[in-house]
mmCIF file of C-alpha atoms in Angstrom:
data_model
loop_
_atom_site.group_PDB
_atom_site.id
_atom_site.type_symbol
_atom_site.label_atom_id
_atom_site.label_comp_id
_atom_site.label_asym_id
_atom_site.label_seq_id
_atom_site.Cartn_x
_atom_site.Cartn_y
_atom_site.Cartn_z
ATOM 1 C CA MET A 2 28.179 56.737 -45.135
ATOM 2 C CA PHE A 3 26.515 53.491 -45.524
ATOM 3 C CA SER A 4 26.294 51.814 -42.167
ATOM 4 C CA PRO A 5 22.868 50.430 -41.280
ATOM 5 C CA ARG A 6 21.698 47.972 -38.842
ATOM 6 C CA PHE A 7 19.787 44.733 -39.963
ATOM 7 C CA LEU A 8 16.752 43.114 -38.326
ATOM 8 C CA VAL A 9 16.711 39.493 -39.253
ATOM 9 C CA VAL A 10 13.429 37.848 -38.435
ATOM 10 C CA SER A 11 13.015 33.919 -38.795
ATOM 11 C CA LEU A 12 9.691 32.420 -39.416
ATOM 12 C CA GLY A 13 8.441 29.284 -38.030
ATOM 13 C CA ASN A 14 6.111 27.748 -35.449
ATOM 14 C CA PRO A 15 5.920 27.521 -31.486
ATOM 15 C CA ALA A 16 5.765 24.291 -29.669
ATOM 16 C CA PRO A 17 4.921 21.591 -30.603
ATOM 17 C CA TYR A 18 5.871 22.367 -33.935
ATOM 18 C CA ALA A 19 9.204 24.267 -33.293
ATOM 19 C CA ASP A 20 11.172 21.258 -34.131
ATOM 20 C CA THR A 21 9.671 20.593 -37.651
ATOM 21 C CA LEU A 22 10.848 21.551 -41.236
ATOM 22 C CA HIS A 23 8.501 24.544 -41.505
ATOM 23 C CA SER A 24 10.568 26.068 -38.639
ATOM 24 C CA ALA A 25 13.944 25.516 -40.517
ATOM 25 C CA GLY A 26 14.142 29.350 -40.756
ATOM 26 C CA HIS A 27 14.622 29.286 -36.710
ATOM 27 C CA LEU A 28 17.334 26.538 -36.984
ATOM 28 C CA ALA A 29 19.215 28.544 -39.763
ATOM 29 C CA LEU A 30 19.012 31.784 -37.764
ATOM 30 C CA VAL A 31 20.626 29.924 -34.808
ATOM 31 C CA ALA A 32 23.263 28.252 -36.859
ATOM 32 C CA ALA A 33 24.099 31.792 -38.365
ATOM 33 C CA GLN A 34 24.467 33.209 -34.840
ATOM 34 C CA LYS A 35 27.036 30.619 -34.162
ATOM 35 C CA GLN A 36 28.884 31.503 -37.368
ATOM 36 C CA LEU A 37 29.134 35.122 -35.956
ATOM 37 C CA GLN A 38 29.844 34.426 -32.533
ATOM 38 C CA GLY A 39 32.669 36.501 -31.998
ATOM 39 C CA THR A 40 30.242 39.700 -32.472
ATOM 40 C CA GLN A 41 26.746 38.067 -32.307
ATOM 41 C CA PRO A 42 25.747 36.862 -28.734
ATOM 42 C CA PRO A 43 23.753 33.901 -28.107
ATOM 43 C CA PHE A 44 19.822 33.859 -28.138
ATOM 44 C CA SER A 45 18.036 34.561 -25.184
ATOM 45 C CA SER A 46 14.417 35.289 -24.224
ATOM 46 C CA SER A 47 13.567 38.942 -24.731
ATOM 47 C CA ARG A 48 10.311 40.943 -25.029
ATOM 48 C CA TYR A 49 9.243 42.262 -28.444
ATOM 49 C CA ALA A 50 5.828 43.413 -29.708
ATOM 50 C CA LYS A 51 4.178 42.318 -26.398
ATOM 51 C CA LYS A 52 5.647 38.609 -26.789
ATOM 52 C CA SER A 53 8.533 36.684 -25.465
ATOM 53 C CA ALA A 54 10.765 36.012 -28.309
ATOM 54 C CA GLN A 55 14.154 34.459 -28.659
ATOM 55 C CA ALA A 56 16.727 37.269 -29.767
ATOM 56 C CA SER A 57 20.420 37.851 -30.420
ATOM 57 C CA VAL A 58 21.340 41.576 -30.379
ATOM 58 C CA GLY A 59 24.613 42.506 -31.760
ATOM 59 C CA PRO A 60 26.326 45.667 -32.953
ATOM 60 C CA LYS A 61 25.058 45.211 -36.630
ATOM 61 C CA TYR A 62 22.400 42.371 -36.568
ATOM 62 C CA THR A 63 19.323 41.818 -34.488
ATOM 63 C CA PHE A 64 18.256 38.273 -34.807
ATOM 64 C CA LEU A 65 14.509 37.474 -33.760
ATOM 65 C CA GLN A 66 12.734 34.197 -33.820
ATOM 66 C CA SER A 67 9.233 34.884 -34.512
ATOM 67 C CA PRO A 68 7.142 33.648 -31.701
ATOM 68 C CA ALA A 69 3.832 33.629 -33.667
ATOM 69 C CA VAL A 70 2.105 31.014 -35.504
ATOM 70 C CA MET A 71 3.541 30.796 -38.968
ATOM 71 C CA ASN A 72 0.355 31.524 -40.894
ATOM 72 C CA VAL A 73 -0.551 34.587 -38.807
ATOM 73 C CA SER A 74 3.173 35.864 -38.051
ATOM 74 C CA GLY A 75 2.761 39.074 -40.118
ATOM 75 C CA LEU A 76 1.317 41.173 -37.491
ATOM 76 C CA TRP A 77 3.948 40.335 -34.900
ATOM 77 C CA VAL A 78 6.630 41.014 -37.582
ATOM 78 C CA ALA A 79 5.160 44.356 -38.484
ATOM 79 C CA ARG A 80 4.808 45.466 -34.754
ATOM 80 C CA ALA A 81 8.466 44.332 -33.944
ATOM 81 C CA TYR A 82 9.794 46.168 -36.992
ATOM 82 C CA ARG A 83 8.070 49.296 -35.955
ATOM 83 C CA GLU A 84 9.160 48.999 -32.308
ATOM 84 C CA ILE A 85 12.733 48.510 -33.137
ATOM 85 C CA LEU A 86 12.746 51.380 -35.547
ATOM 86 C CA ALA A 87 11.304 53.655 -32.867
ATOM 87 C CA ASP A 88 13.701 52.279 -30.188
ATOM 88 C CA SER A 89 16.751 52.604 -32.324
ATOM 89 C CA ASP A 90 15.628 56.155 -33.427
ATOM 90 C CA VAL A 91 16.791 55.666 -36.953
ATOM 91 C CA GLY A 92 14.995 55.678 -40.340
ATOM 92 C CA SER A 93 13.671 52.877 -42.384
ATOM 93 C CA ALA A 94 16.665 53.416 -44.887
ATOM 94 C CA ASP A 95 19.026 52.679 -41.947
ATOM 95 C CA MET A 96 17.364 49.601 -40.665
ATOM 96 C CA GLY A 97 17.273 46.468 -43.208
ATOM 97 C CA LEU A 98 14.599 43.964 -42.700
ATOM 98 C CA ILE A 99 15.201 40.379 -43.636
ATOM 99 C CA LEU A 100 13.039 37.444 -43.368
ATOM 100 C CA VAL A 101 14.393 33.925 -43.163
ATOM 101 C CA HIS A 102 12.086 31.175 -44.013
ATOM 102 C CA ASP A 103 11.827 27.553 -45.215
ATOM 103 C CA ASP A 104 11.346 26.883 -48.917
ATOM 104 C CA LEU A 105 9.885 23.521 -50.124
ATOM 105 C CA GLU A 106 11.149 24.347 -53.755
ATOM 106 C CA GLU A 107 14.779 24.020 -52.827
ATOM 107 C CA ASP A 108 16.950 21.063 -51.568
ATOM 108 C CA LEU A 109 17.707 20.750 -48.027
ATOM 109 C CA GLY A 110 20.011 23.394 -46.790
ATOM 110 C CA VAL A 111 20.259 25.467 -49.992
ATOM 111 C CA VAL A 112 20.008 29.106 -49.067
ATOM 112 C CA LYS A 113 18.854 31.551 -51.522
ATOM 113 C CA ILE A 114 18.267 35.592 -51.537
ATOM 114 C CA ARG A 115 14.815 36.531 -52.672
ATOM 115 C CA LYS A 116 13.706 39.943 -53.495
ATOM 116 C CA TRP A 117 11.039 41.167 -51.102
ATOM 117 C CA GLU A 118 8.529 41.647 -54.019
ATOM 118 C CA ARG A 119 9.017 38.163 -55.557
ATOM 119 C CA SER A 120 6.112 35.388 -55.247
ATOM 120 C CA HIS A 121 5.560 33.923 -52.041
ATOM 121 C CA ARG A 122 5.145 30.573 -53.784
ATOM 122 C CA GLY A 123 2.369 29.658 -51.382
ATOM 123 C CA HIS A 124 4.353 30.245 -48.210
ATOM 124 C CA ASN A 125 1.469 31.295 -45.616
ATOM 125 C CA GLY A 126 3.923 32.934 -43.514
ATOM 126 C CA VAL A 127 5.236 35.049 -46.119
ATOM 127 C CA LYS A 128 1.714 35.936 -47.186
ATOM 128 C CA SER A 129 0.996 36.875 -43.846
ATOM 129 C CA VAL A 130 4.027 39.403 -43.637
ATOM 130 C CA ASN A 131 3.269 40.889 -46.996
ATOM 131 C CA ALA A 132 -0.225 41.703 -45.711
ATOM 132 C CA SER A 133 0.815 43.368 -42.641
ATOM 133 C CA LEU A 134 3.919 45.399 -43.845
ATOM 134 C CA ARG A 135 4.016 47.644 -46.975
ATOM 135 C CA ARG A 136 7.138 48.639 -48.433
ATOM 136 C CA ALA A 137 5.702 51.675 -49.758
ATOM 137 C CA ASP A 138 4.985 53.110 -46.407
ATOM 138 C CA TYR A 139 8.644 52.991 -45.361
ATOM 139 C CA GLN A 140 10.837 55.361 -47.580
ATOM 140 C CA GLY A 141 14.168 54.111 -48.822
ATOM 141 C CA SER A 142 13.494 50.682 -46.991
ATOM 142 C CA LEU A 143 15.937 47.851 -47.427
ATOM 143 C CA TRP A 144 14.032 44.571 -47.198
ATOM 144 C CA ALA A 145 14.829 41.038 -48.534
ATOM 145 C CA ARG A 146 13.909 37.442 -47.869
ATOM 146 C CA ILE A 147 16.406 34.504 -47.300
ATOM 147 C CA SER A 148 14.931 31.118 -47.969
ATOM 148 C CA VAL A 149 16.193 27.958 -46.561
ATOM 149 C CA GLY A 150 15.430 24.733 -48.748
ATOM 150 C CA ILE A 151 13.906 22.004 -46.870
ATOM 151 C CA GLY A 152 13.320 19.605 -49.846
ATOM 152 C CA ARG A 153 10.062 18.424 -50.994
ATOM 153 C CA PRO A 154 7.675 15.438 -50.527
ATOM 154 C CA ALA A 155 7.251 12.806 -53.292
ATOM 155 C CA ASP A 156 3.591 13.867 -53.407
ATOM 156 C CA ARG A 157 2.488 17.398 -53.801
ATOM 157 C CA ASP A 158 -1.062 17.268 -52.783
ATOM 158 C CA GLN A 159 -1.942 19.708 -49.733
ATOM 159 C CA ARG A 160 -2.112 16.894 -47.125
ATOM 160 C CA SER A 161 1.144 15.457 -48.122
ATOM 161 C CA VAL A 162 2.966 18.836 -48.132
ATOM 162 C CA SER A 163 1.273 19.620 -44.597
ATOM 163 C CA ASP A 164 2.496 16.343 -43.227
ATOM 164 C CA TYR A 165 5.823 16.786 -44.714
ATOM 165 C CA VAL A 166 6.634 20.358 -43.276
ATOM 166 C CA LEU A 167 5.123 19.618 -39.748
ATOM 167 C CA ARG A 168 7.109 16.356 -39.275
ATOM 168 C CA PRO A 169 9.661 16.485 -36.649
ATOM 169 C CA MET A 170 13.159 17.074 -38.304
ATOM 170 C CA SER A 171 15.411 13.994 -38.286
ATOM 171 C CA GLN A 172 19.046 14.216 -36.901
ATOM 172 C CA HIS A 173 20.207 14.126 -40.339
ATOM 173 C CA GLN A 174 18.045 16.999 -41.514
ATOM 174 C CA LYS A 175 19.198 19.168 -38.366
ATOM 175 C CA MET A 176 22.777 18.323 -39.191
ATOM 176 C CA VAL A 177 22.523 19.343 -42.797
ATOM 177 C CA LEU A 178 20.703 22.530 -41.989
ATOM 178 C CA ALA A 179 23.283 23.500 -39.360
ATOM 179 C CA GLU A 180 26.255 22.785 -41.555
ATOM 180 C CA LYS A 181 24.776 24.504 -44.701
ATOM 181 C CA ALA A 182 22.228 27.042 -43.880
ATOM 182 C CA GLY A 183 24.404 28.742 -41.128
ATOM 183 C CA PRO A 184 27.113 29.721 -43.545
ATOM 184 C CA GLY A 185 24.702 30.141 -46.155
ATOM 185 C CA VAL A 186 22.560 32.561 -44.302
ATOM 186 C CA VAL A 187 25.668 34.638 -43.135
ATOM 187 C CA ALA A 188 26.966 34.841 -46.673
ATOM 188 C CA ALA A 189 23.564 36.096 -47.943
ATOM 189 C CA LEU A 190 23.508 38.833 -45.235
ATOM 190 C CA MET A 191 26.855 39.891 -46.640
ATOM 191 C CA GLU A 192 26.049 39.802 -50.156
ATOM 192 C CA LEU A 193 22.639 41.897 -49.266
ATOM 193 C CA GLU A 194 24.823 44.554 -47.510
ATOM 194 C CA SER A 195 27.143 44.866 -50.273
ATOM 195 C CA GLN A 196 24.441 45.177 -52.874
ATOM 196 C CA TRP A 197 22.560 47.582 -50.866
ATOM 197 C CA GLN A 198 25.642 49.798 -50.394
ATOM 198 C CA LYS A 199 26.290 49.847 -54.150
ATOM 199 C CA ASP A 200 22.652 50.888 -54.771
ATOM 200 C CA THR A 201 22.992 53.672 -52.010
ATOM 201 C CA VAL A 202 26.118 55.023 -53.619
ATOM 202 C CA GLN A 203 24.557 54.889 -57.183
ATOM 203 C CA ALA A 204 21.432 56.631 -55.903
ATOM 204 C CA ALA A 205 23.337 59.259 -54.213
ATOM 205 C CA ALA A 206 25.453 60.039 -57.127
ATOM 206 C CA LYS A 207 22.476 60.293 -59.360
ATOM 207 C CA GLU A 208 20.971 63.066 -57.057
ATOM 208 C CA SER A 209 24.221 64.977 -56.991
ATOM 209 C CA ALA A 210 24.714 64.624 -60.929
#
């Protein structure tokens, strides 16, 4: 029977950059929790991987906002994943891992499912996680990424991009992300679960054939 739990971790930055476009993943995860508020409790401060983090723990989803600085978030994500696996007493095939992060290549609020192995496209947070977690070490693991579009600056040089992603979000940007990214993330989670269920059933059928 396919009935896994899901650890959904958003990448971003702590204060004073918590309210910037680079932390759009955090805002999207909060918006997703509100979409699921019948079963997904509000965020509150909890202790994971030796750090205080905002968490929402429901019957199916554990939503976590990474408290680490974006560019070095991988170590904390890896520790939190292993800690939750151990505490839940389940195998990696029964605990999906999904990263939610900002995406410069998509328009504001556009949500996309990305395969775990796909290019990080220069995203330092994703690069850090990839350096700290190897899928091959977790048999049968169900991992994916959900990207949240934040638009792009007119100039693409490093300075312009850095200024853009670390600029405080406007009220309009927050509104668009809340209205689009929340439902988008929930839809992506449901799509991933459906696809993983099909893959699991097909794999089981091949083994029994």
